[in-house]
mmCIF file of C-alpha atoms in Angstrom:
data_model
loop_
_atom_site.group_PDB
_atom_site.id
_atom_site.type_symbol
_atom_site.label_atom_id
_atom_site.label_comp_id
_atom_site.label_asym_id
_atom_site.label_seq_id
_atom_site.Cartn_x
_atom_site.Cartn_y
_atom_site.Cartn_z
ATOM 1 C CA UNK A 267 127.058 113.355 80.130
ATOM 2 C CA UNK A 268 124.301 111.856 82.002
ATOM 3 C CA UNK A 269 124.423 112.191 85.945
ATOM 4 C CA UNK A 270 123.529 109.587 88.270
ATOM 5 C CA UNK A 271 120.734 111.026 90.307
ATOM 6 C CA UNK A 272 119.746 108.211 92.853
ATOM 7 C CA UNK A 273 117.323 107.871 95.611
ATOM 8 C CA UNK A 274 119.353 105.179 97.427
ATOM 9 C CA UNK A 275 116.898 103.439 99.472
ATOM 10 C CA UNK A 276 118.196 101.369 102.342
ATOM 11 C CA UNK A 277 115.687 98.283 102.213
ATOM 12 C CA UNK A 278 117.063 96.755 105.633
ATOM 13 C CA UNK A 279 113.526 95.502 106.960
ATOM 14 C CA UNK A 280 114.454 93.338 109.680
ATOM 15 C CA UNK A 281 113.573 95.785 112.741
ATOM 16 C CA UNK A 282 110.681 97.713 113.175
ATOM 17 C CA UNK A 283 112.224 100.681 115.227
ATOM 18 C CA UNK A 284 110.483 102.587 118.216
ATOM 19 C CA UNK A 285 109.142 105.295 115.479
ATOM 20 C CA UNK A 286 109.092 105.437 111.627
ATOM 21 C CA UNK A 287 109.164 108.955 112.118
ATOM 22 C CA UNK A 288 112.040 109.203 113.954
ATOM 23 C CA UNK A 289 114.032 106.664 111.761
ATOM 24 C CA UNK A 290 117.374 107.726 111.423
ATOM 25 C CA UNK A 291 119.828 106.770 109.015
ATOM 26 C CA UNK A 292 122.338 104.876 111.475
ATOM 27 C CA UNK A 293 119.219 102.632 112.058
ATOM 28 C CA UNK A 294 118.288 102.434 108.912
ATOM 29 C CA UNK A 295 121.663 101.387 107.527
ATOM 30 C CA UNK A 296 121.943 98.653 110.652
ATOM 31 C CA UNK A 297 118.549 98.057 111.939
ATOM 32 C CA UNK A 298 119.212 99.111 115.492
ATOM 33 C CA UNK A 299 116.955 101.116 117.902
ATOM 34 C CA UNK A 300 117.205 104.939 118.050
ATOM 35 C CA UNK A 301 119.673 106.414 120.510
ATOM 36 C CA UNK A 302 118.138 108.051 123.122
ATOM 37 C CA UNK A 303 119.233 111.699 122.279
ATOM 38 C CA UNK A 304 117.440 111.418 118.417
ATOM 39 C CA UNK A 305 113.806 110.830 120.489
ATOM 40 C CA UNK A 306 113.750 114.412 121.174
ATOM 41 C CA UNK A 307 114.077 115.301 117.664
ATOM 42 C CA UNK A 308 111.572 116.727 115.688
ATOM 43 C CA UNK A 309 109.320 114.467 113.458
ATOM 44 C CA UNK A 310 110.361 114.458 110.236
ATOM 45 C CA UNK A 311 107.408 115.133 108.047
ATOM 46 C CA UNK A 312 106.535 112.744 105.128
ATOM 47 C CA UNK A 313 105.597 116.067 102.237
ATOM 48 C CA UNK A 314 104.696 116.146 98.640
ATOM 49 C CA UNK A 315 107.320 118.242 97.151
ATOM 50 C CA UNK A 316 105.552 119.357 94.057
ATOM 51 C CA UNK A 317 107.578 117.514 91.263
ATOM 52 C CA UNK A 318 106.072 115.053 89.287
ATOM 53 C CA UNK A 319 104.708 111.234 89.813
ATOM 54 C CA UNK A 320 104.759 108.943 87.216
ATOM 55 C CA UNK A 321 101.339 108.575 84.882
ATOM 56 C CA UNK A 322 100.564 106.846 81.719
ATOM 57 C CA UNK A 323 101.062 103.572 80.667
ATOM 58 C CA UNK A 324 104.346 102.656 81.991
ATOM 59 C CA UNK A 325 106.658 99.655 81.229
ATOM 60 C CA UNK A 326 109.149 97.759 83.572
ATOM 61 C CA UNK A 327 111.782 96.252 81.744
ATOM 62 C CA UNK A 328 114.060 94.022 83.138
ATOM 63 C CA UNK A 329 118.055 93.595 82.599
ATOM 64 C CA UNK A 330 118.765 90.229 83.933
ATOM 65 C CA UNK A 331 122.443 90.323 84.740
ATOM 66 C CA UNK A 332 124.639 87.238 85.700
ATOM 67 C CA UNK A 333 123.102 83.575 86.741
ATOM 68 C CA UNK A 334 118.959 83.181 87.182
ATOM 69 C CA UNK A 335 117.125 80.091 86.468
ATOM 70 C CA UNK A 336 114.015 80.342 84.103
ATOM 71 C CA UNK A 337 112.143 79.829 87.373
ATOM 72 C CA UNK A 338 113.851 82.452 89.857
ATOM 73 C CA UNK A 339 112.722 84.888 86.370
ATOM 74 C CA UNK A 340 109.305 83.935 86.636
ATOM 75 C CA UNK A 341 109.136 84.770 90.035
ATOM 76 C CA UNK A 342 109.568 88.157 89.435
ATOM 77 C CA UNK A 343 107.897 88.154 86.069
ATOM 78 C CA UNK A 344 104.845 87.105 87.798
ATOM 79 C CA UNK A 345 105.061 89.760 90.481
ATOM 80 C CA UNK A 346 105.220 92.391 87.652
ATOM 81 C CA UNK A 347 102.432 91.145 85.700
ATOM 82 C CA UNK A 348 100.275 90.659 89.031
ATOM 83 C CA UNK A 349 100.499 94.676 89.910
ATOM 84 C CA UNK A 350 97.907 95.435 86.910
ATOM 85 C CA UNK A 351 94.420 96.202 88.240
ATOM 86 C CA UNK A 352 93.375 94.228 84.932
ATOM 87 C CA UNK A 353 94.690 91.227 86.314
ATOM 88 C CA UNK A 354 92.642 91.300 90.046
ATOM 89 C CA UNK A 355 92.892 87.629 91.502
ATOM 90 C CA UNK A 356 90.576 85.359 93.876
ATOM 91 C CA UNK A 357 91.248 84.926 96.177
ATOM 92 C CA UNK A 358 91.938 88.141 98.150
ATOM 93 C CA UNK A 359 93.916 90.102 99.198
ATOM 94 C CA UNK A 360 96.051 90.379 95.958
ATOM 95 C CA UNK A 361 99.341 92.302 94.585
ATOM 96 C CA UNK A 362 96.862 94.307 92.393
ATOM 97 C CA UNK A 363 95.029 95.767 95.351
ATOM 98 C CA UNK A 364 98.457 96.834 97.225
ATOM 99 C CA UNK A 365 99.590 98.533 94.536
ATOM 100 C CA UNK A 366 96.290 100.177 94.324
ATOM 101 C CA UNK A 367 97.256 101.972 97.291
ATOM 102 C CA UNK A 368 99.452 104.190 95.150
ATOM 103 C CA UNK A 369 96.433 106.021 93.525
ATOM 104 C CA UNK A 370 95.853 108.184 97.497
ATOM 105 C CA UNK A 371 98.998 109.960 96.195
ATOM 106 C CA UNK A 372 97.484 111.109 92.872
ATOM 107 C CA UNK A 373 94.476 112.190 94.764
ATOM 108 C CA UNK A 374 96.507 114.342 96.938
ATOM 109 C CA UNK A 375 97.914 116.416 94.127
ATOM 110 C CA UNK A 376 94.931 116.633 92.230
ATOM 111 C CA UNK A 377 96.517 114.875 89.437
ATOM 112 C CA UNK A 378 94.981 112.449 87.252
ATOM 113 C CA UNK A 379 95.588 108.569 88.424
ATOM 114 C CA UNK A 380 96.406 107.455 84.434
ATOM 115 C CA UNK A 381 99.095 105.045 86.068
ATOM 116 C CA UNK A 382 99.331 101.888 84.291
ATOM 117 C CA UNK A 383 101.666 99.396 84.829
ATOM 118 C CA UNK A 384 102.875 96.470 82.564
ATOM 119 C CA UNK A 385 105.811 94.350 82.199
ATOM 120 C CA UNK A 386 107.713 94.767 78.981
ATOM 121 C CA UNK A 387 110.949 93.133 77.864
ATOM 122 C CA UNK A 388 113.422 91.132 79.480
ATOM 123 C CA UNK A 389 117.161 91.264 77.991
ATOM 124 C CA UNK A 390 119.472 88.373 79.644
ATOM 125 C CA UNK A 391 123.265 89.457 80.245
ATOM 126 C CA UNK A 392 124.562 85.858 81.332
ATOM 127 C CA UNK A 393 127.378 86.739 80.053
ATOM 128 C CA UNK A 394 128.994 89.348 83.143
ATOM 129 C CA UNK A 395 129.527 91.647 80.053
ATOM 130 C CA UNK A 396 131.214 94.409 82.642
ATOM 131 C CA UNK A 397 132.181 91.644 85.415
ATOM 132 C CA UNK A 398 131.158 90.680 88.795
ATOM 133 C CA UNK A 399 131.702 94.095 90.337
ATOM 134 C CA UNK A 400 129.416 96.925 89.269
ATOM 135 C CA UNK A 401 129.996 100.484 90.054
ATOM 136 C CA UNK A 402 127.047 102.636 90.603
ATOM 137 C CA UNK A 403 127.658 104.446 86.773
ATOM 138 C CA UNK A 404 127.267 100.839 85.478
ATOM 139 C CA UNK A 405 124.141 99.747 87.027
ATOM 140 C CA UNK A 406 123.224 103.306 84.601
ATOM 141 C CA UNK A 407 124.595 101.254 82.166
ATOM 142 C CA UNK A 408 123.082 98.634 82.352
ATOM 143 C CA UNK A 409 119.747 100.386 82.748
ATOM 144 C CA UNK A 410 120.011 102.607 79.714
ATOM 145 C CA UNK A 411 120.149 98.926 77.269
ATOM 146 C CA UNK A 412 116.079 98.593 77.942
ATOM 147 C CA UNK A 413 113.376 100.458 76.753
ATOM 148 C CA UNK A 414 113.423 103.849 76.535
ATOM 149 C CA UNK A 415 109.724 105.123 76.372
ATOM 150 C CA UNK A 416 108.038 105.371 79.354
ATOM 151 C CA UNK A 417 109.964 103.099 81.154
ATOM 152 C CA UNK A 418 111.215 101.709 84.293
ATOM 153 C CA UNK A 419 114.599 99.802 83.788
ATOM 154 C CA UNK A 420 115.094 97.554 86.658
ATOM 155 C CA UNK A 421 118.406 95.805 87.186
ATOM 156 C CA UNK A 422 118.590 92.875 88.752
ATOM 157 C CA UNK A 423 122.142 91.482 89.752
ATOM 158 C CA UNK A 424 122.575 87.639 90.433
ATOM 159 C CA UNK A 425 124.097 86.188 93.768
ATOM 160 C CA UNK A 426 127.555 86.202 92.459
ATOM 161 C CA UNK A 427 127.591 89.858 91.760
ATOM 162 C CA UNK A 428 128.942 92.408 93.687
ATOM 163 C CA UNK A 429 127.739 96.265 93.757
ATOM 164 C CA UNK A 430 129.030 99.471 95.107
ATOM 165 C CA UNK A 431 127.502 99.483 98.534
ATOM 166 C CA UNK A 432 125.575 96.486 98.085
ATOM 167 C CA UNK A 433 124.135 94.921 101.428
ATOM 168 C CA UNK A 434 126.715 97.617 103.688
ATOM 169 C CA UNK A 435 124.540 100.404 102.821
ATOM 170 C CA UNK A 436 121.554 99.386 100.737
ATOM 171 C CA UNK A 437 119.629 96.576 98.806
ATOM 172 C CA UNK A 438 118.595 98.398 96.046
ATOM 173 C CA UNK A 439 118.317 101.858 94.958
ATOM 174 C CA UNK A 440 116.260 103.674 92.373
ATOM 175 C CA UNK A 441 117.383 106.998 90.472
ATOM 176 C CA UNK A 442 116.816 108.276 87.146
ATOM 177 C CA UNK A 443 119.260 109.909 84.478
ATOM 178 C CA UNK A 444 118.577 113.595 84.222
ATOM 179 C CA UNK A 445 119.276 113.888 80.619
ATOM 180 C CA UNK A 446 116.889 111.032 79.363
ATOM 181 C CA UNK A 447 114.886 111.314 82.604
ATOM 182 C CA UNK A 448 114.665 107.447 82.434
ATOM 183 C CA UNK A 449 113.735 105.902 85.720
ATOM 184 C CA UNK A 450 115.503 102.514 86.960
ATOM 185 C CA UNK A 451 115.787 100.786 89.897
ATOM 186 C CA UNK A 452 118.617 98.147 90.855
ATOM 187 C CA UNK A 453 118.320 95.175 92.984
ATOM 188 C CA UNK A 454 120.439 92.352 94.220
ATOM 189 C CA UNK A 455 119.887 88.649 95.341
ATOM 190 C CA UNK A 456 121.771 88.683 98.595
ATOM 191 C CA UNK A 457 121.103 85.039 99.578
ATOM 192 C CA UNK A 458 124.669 84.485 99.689
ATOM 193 C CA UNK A 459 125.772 88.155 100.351
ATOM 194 C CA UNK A 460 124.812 88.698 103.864
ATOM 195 C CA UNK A 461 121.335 87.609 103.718
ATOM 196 C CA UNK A 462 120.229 88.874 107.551
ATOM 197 C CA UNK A 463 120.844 92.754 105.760
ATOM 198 C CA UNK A 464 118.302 91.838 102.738
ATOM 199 C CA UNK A 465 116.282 88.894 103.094
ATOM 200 C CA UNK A 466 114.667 89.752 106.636
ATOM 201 C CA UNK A 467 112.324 88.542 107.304
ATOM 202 C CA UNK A 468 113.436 84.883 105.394
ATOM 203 C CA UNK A 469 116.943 84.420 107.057
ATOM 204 C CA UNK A 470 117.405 85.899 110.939
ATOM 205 C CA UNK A 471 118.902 89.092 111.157
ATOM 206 C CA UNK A 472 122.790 90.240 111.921
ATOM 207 C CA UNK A 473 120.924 92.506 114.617
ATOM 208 C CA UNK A 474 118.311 92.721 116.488
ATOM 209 C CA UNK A 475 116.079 89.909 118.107
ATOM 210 C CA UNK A 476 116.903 86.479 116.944
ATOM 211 C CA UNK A 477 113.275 84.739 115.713
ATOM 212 C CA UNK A 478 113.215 82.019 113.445
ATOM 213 C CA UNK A 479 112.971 83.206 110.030
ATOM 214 C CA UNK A 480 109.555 83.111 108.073
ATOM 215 C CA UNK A 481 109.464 80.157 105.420
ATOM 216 C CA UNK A 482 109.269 81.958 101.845
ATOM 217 C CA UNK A 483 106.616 82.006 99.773
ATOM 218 C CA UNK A 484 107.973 80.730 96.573
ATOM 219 C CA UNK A 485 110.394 78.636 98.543
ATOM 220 C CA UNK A 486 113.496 80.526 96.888
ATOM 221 C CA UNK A 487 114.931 83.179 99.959
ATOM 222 C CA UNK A 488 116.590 84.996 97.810
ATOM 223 C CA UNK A 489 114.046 85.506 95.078
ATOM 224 C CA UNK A 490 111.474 86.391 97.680
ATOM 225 C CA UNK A 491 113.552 89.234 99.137
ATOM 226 C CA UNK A 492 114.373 90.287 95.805
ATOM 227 C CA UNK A 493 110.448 90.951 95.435
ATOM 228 C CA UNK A 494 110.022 93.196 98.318
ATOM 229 C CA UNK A 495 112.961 95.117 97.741
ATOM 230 C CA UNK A 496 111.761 95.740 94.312
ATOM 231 C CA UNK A 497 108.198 96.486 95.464
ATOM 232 C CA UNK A 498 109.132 98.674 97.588
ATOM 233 C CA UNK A 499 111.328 100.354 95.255
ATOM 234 C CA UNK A 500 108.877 100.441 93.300
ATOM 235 C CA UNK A 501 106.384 102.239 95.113
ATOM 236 C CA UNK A 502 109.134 104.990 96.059
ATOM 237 C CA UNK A 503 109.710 105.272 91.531
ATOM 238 C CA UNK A 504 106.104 106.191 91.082
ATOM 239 C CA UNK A 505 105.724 108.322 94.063
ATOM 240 C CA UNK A 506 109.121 109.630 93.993
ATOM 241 C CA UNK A 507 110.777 109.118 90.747
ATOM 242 C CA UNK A 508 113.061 112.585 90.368
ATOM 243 C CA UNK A 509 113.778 113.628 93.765
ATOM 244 C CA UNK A 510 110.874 116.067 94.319
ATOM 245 C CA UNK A 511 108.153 113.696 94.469
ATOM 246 C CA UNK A 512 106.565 112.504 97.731
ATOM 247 C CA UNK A 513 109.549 111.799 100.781
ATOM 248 C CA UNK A 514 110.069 112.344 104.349
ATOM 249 C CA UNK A 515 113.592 113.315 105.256
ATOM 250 C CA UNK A 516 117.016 114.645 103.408
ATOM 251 C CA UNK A 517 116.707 114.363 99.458
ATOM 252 C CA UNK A 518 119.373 112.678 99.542
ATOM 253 C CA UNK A 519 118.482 109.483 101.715
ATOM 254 C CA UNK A 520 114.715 109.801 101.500
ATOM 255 C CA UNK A 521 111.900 107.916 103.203
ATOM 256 C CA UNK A 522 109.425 107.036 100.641
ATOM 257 C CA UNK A 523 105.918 105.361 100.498
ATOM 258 C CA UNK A 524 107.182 101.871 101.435
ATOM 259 C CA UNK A 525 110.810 102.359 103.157
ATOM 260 C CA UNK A 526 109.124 104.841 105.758
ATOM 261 C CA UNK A 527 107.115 101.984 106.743
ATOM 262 C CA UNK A 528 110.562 99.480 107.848
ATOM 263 C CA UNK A 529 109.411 95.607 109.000
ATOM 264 C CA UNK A 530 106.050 96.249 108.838
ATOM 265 C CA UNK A 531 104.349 93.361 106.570
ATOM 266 C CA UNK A 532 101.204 92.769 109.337
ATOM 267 C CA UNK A 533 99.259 93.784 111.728
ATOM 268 C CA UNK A 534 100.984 93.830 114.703
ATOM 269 C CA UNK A 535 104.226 94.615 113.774
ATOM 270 C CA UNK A 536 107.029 94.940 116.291
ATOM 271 C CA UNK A 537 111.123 94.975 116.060
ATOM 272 C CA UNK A 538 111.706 91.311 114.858
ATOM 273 C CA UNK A 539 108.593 90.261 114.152
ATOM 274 C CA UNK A 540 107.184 90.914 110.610
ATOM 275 C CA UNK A 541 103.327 91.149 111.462
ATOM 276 C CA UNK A 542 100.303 89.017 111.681
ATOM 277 C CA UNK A 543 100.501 86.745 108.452
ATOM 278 C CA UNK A 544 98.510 83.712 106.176
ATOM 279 C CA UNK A 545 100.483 80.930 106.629
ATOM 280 C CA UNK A 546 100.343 78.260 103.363
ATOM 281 C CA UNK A 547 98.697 74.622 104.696
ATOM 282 C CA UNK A 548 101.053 72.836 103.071
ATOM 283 C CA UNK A 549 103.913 74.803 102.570
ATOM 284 C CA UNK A 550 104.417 76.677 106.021
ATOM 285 C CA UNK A 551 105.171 79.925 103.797
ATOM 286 C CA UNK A 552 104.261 82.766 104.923
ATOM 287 C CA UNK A 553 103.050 85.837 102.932
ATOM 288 C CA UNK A 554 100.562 88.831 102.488
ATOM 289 C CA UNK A 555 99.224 88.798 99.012
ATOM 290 C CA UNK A 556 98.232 86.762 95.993
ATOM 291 C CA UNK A 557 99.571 86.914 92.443
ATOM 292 C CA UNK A 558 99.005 85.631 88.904
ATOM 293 C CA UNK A 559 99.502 81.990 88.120
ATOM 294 C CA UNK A 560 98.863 81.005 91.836
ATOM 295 C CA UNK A 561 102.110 82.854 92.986
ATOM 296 C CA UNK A 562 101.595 84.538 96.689
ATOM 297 C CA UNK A 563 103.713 87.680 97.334
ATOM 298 C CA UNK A 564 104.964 89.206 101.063
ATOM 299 C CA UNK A 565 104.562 92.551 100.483
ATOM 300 C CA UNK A 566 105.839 95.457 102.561
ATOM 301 C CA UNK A 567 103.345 98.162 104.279
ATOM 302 C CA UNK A 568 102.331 101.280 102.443
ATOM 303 C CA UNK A 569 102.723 104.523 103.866
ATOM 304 C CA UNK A 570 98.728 106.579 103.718
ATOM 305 C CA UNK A 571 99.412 110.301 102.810
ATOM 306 C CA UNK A 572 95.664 110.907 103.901
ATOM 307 C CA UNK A 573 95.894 109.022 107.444
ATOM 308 C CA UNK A 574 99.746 109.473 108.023
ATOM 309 C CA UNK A 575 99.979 105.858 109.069
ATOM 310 C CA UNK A 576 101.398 102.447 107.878
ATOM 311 C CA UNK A 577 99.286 100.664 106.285
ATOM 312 C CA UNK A 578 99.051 97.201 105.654
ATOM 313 C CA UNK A 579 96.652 94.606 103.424
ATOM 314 C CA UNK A 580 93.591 93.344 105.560
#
């Protein structure tokens, strides 16, 4: 029987807190400031543990389950196909040259950067086939129906849809099955599930300071959180995709190359604000990077293994 080995990434982005490297998992889970007495801890080191990345040419497949317009599905679609360095896009900055970022990690262990990745199929479940509460051993479920060669599987659960710990613990989570070693990731539209834990920074915050929320890029606040929850996901499945990968902190709650870096988008990040952005002309939207077929992308900083910092798209 297949176990659920999951790196269950709490994507709560909506306060930068005093120190990255002294996030805790109290703050994490409820974007508040570290207590006083957790200061005087020791850093917690962001390591390579010497397991393996992801390489070759690798496919994310997506399980649409429950209610998404054509259009919300192209919005991620889009996102997918504009991570392949074929696919580089005027103008700059673009969504192929933050996930470029991911090859420093390959450098650092001497291993080959052969990463390719490539959106493969999409299977539609509009039909709740297990109903409108998932366990965690379902969203496995679920997974297991795409691909399984070189894959990611990435669930992706509609508004209406409720998961175990979704939005009280987590956004999204990525694991992998240790029998088939296939890697998935799960996330959730929370637009109408408590939006200030996992749309931040597109709908204010239950914590922390009270700014107006940024205008989304592809005008659809749900959609657009989905995408950096994924991305950042993501980045913590190539990096990190069986446990002993690159982390900082417990195995079991770890701090990978995106979700060490919380609310940090821009330059100038602080607790509540997102970061120096581009702001769209006519739209108001803000974001960070450009995609395929005109689509623009907020994207979440990238932790540097060489510098130790948080870095973010000029």
């Amino acid at each position: 029987m297949a176990s659920f080995a999951t790196s269950n990434v709490v994507v709560l982005y909506f306060v930068v807190l005093v120190s990255w490297i002294h996030f805790n998992a109290e703050a994490r889970r409820f974007g508040g400031s570290v207590p006083e007495s957790d200061q005087t801890q020791q850093p917690l080191l962001f390591q390579y543990h010497n397991g393996p990345l992801l390489t070759g040419n690798i496919s994310v497949n997506l399980i649409w389950y429950g209610n998404f317009k054509p259009s919300q599905r192209a919005i991620v679609s889009d996102f997918i196909n504009s991570l392949a360095s074929s696919k580089l896009v005027s103008p700059q900055p673009s969504v192929a040259t933050w996930w470029k970022a991911m090859d420093k990690y390959y450098h650092l262990t001497n291993k080959s950067s052969s990463l390719v990745i490539s959106l493969g199929s999409q299977i539609l479940d509009e039909s709740y086939s297990l109903g409108k509460s998932l366990t965690n051993e379902q969203i496995l479920q679920l997974a297991s129906k795409g691909s399984q060669r070189n894959p990611i599987n990435v669930v992706l659960t509609s508004a209406d849809v409720a998961v175990e710990g979704f939005c009280s613990s987590r956004c999204g989570t990525h694991g992998s099955d240790s029998g088939s070693k296939l890697a998935y990731i799960w996330v959730g539209n929370s637009e109408t599930q408590f939006p200030g834990h996992c749309t931040w920074p597109f709908h204010q915050p239950i914590y922390g300071p009270q700014n107006p929320p940024l205008v989304a890029p592809n005008n659809d606040v749900g959609l657009d959180g989905m995408v950096i929850n994924l991305a950042t996901l993501l980045a913590g499945t190539v990096t990190n995709p069986f446990g002993n990968g690159y982390y900082q902190g417990p195995k079991e709650a770890p701090m990978e190359a995106a979700s060490a870096c919380p609310g940090i988008y821009g330059k100038g990040a602080y607790p509540g604000y997102a970061g120096d952005l581009p702001v769209g002309a006519t739209t108001g939207a803000s974001y960070k990077a450009h995609g395929v077929n005109g689509r623009k992308y907020l994207l979440p900083a990238l932790f540097d293994p060489s510098t130790s910092t948080c870095s973010t798209l000029a």
